[in-house]
Short mmCIF file of C-alpha atoms in Angstrom, two decimals:
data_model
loop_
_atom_site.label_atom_id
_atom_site.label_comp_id
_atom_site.label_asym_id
_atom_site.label_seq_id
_atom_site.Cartn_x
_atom_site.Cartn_y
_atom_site.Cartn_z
CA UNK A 1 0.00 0.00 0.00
CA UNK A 2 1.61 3.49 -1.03
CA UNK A 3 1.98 6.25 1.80
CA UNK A 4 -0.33 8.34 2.77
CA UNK A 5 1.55 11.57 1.99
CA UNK A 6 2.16 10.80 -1.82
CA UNK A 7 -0.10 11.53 -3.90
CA UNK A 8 0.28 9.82 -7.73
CA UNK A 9 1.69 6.50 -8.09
CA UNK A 10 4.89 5.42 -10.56
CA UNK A 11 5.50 2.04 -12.47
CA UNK A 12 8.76 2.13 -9.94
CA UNK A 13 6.75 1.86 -6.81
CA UNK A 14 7.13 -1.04 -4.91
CA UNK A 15 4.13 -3.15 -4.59
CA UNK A 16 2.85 -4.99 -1.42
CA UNK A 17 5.04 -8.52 -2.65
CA UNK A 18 8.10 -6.73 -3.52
CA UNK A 19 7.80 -4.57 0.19
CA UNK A 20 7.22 -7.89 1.93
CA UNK A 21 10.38 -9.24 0.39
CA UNK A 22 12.78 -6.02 0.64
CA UNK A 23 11.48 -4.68 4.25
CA UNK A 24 13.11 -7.50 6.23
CA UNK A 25 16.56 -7.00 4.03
CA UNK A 26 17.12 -3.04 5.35
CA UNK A 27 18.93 -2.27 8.01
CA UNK A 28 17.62 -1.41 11.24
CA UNK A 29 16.67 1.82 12.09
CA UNK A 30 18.59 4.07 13.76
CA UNK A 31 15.70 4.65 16.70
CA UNK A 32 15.62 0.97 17.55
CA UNK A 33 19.45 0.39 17.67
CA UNK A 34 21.29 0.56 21.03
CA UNK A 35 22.81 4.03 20.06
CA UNK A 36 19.88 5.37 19.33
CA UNK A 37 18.38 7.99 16.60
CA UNK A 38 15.67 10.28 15.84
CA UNK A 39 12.76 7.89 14.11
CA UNK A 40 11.78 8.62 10.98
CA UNK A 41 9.79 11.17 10.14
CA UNK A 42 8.27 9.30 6.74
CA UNK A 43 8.26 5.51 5.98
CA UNK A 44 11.27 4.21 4.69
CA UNK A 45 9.07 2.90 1.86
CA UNK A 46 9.01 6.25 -0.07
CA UNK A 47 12.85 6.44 0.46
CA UNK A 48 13.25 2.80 -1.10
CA UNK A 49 10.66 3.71 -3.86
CA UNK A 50 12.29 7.05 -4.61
CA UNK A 51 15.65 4.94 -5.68
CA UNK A 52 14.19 2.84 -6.93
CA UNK A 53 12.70 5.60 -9.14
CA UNK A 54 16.27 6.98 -9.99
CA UNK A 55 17.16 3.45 -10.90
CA UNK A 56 14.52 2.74 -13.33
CA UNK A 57 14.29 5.77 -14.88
CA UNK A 58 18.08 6.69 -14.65
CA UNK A 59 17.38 10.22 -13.53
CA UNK A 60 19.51 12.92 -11.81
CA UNK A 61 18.56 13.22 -7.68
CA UNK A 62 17.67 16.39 -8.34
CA UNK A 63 15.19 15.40 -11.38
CA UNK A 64 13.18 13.04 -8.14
CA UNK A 65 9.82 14.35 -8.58
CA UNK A 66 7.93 16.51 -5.84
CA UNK A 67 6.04 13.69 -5.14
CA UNK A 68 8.87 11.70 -3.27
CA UNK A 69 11.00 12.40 -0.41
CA UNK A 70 13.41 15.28 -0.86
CA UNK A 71 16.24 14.59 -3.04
CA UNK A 72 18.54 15.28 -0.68
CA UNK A 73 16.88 12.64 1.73
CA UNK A 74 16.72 9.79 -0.87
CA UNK A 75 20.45 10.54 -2.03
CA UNK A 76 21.87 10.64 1.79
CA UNK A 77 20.17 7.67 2.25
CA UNK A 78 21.57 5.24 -0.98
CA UNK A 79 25.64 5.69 -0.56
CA UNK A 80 25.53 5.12 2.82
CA UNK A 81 23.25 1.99 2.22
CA UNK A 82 25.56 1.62 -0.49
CA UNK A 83 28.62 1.72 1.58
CA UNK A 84 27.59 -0.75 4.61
CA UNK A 85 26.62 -3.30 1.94
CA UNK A 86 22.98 -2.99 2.18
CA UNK A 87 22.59 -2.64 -1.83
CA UNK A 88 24.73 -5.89 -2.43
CA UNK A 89 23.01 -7.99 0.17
CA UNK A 90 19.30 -6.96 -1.57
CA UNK A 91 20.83 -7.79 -4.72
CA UNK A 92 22.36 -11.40 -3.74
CA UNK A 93 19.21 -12.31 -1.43
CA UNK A 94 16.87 -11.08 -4.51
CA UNK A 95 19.11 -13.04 -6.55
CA UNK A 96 19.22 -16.22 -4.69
CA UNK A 97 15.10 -16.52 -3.86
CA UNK A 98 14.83 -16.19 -8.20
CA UNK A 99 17.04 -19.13 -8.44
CA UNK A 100 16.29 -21.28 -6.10
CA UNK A 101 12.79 -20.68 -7.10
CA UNK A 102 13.52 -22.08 -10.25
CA UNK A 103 15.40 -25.21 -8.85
CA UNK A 104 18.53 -23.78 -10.06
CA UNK A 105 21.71 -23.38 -7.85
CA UNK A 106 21.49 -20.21 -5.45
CA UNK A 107 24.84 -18.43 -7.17
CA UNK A 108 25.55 -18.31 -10.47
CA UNK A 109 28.10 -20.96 -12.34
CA UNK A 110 28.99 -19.77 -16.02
CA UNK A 111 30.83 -17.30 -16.58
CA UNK A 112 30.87 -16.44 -20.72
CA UNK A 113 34.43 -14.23 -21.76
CA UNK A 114 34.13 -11.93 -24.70
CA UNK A 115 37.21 -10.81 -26.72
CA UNK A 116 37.11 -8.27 -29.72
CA UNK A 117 38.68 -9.74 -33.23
CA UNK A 118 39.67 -7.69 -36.07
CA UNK A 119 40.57 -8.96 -39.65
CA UNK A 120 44.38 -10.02 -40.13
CA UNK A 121 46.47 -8.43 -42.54
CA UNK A 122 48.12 -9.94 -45.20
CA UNK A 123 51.05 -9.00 -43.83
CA UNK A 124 50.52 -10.47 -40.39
CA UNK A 125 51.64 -13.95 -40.22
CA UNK A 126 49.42 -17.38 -40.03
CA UNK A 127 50.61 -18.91 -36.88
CA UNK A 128 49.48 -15.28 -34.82
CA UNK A 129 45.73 -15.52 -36.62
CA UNK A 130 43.11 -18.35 -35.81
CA UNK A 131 39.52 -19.05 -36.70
CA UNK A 132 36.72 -17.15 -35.12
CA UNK A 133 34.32 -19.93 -35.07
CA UNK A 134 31.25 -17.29 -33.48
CA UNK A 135 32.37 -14.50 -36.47
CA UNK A 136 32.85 -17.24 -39.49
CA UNK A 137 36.45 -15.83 -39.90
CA UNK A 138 40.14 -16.03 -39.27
CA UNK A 139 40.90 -12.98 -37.42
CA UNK A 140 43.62 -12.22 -34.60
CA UNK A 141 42.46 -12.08 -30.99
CA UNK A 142 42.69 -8.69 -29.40
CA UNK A 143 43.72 -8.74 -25.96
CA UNK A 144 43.21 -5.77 -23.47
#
C-alpha cells in the first residue's frame, strides 16, 4: 500500500510482494538500535521507492519528482546503504530466492568471456591468426 503523503503512483513503486520481500533485508533503524536515533519522520518505503525511481528511470537526484521524499533525503540515504553493503546484500538475497525458485543453484556458475577480433592483414603472419568460429572468420584475438 503506497503512503499516505504521496499523492500519484509510478511504475517504480514497490508493490505490497516486492515490500514484503525487501522490508526484512534493510537495516535497522537508527531509533531501535542501542545508540539510538531520531525515528523517521516518513516511511522508509518512499525512500526505497524514490531509488528505486532513480534506478529505473536513470534520472539525476535532483530530477526526483515533488512527489517523493526530498532529493537530498533519498540521495543521503543510498551511498551510505551503499557503503555498509545494504545494496549488495538486496541484490544477492533477490538473486538467490529467483534461483532457487527455479530449482537452479542459489549463485551463479557460467561465466561467458568476450574478446574483440579484427581482420588479419596480409602482412601479419598465419601462426598469430586463428579461426573465429562465433564471427565465421580467421581474425587475430585482441587482448586488453
Amino acid at each position: 500500500m503506497p503512503a499516505a503523503s504521496r499523492r500519484r503512483r509510478y511504475p517504480s513503486d514497490t508493490s505490497v510482494a516486492e515490500w514484503a520481500l525487501l522490508e526484512p533485508l534493510l537495516p535497522v533503524p537508527a531509533c531501535r538500535t542501542k545508540t539510538g536515533g531520531h525515528p523517521e519522520k516518513r516511511p522508509r518505503r518512499e525512500t526505497v521507492d524514490g531509488i528505486r525511481h532513480i534506478v529505473d528511470n536513470g534520472a539525476k537526484w535532483r530530477a526526483l519528482p515533488a512527489d517523493f521524499r526530498p532529493w537530498e533525503t533519498v540521495y543521503g540515504v543510498f551511498p551510505r546503504w551503499n557503503r555498509a553493503g545494504v545494496v549488495t546484500y538486496i541484490r544477492d538475497q533477490l538473486r538467490r530466492r529467483i534461483r532457487t525458485g527455479k530449482g537452479r543453484c542459489p549463485h551463479p556458475v557460467t561465466l561467458i568471456v568476450d574478446s574483440q577480433s579484427v581482420k588479419g592483414a596480409s602482412t601479419v603472419g598465419r601462426n598469430s591468426r586463428g579461426y573465429d568460429a562465433a564471427k565465421r572468420k580467421v581474425a587475430k584475438q585482441v587482448r586488453p
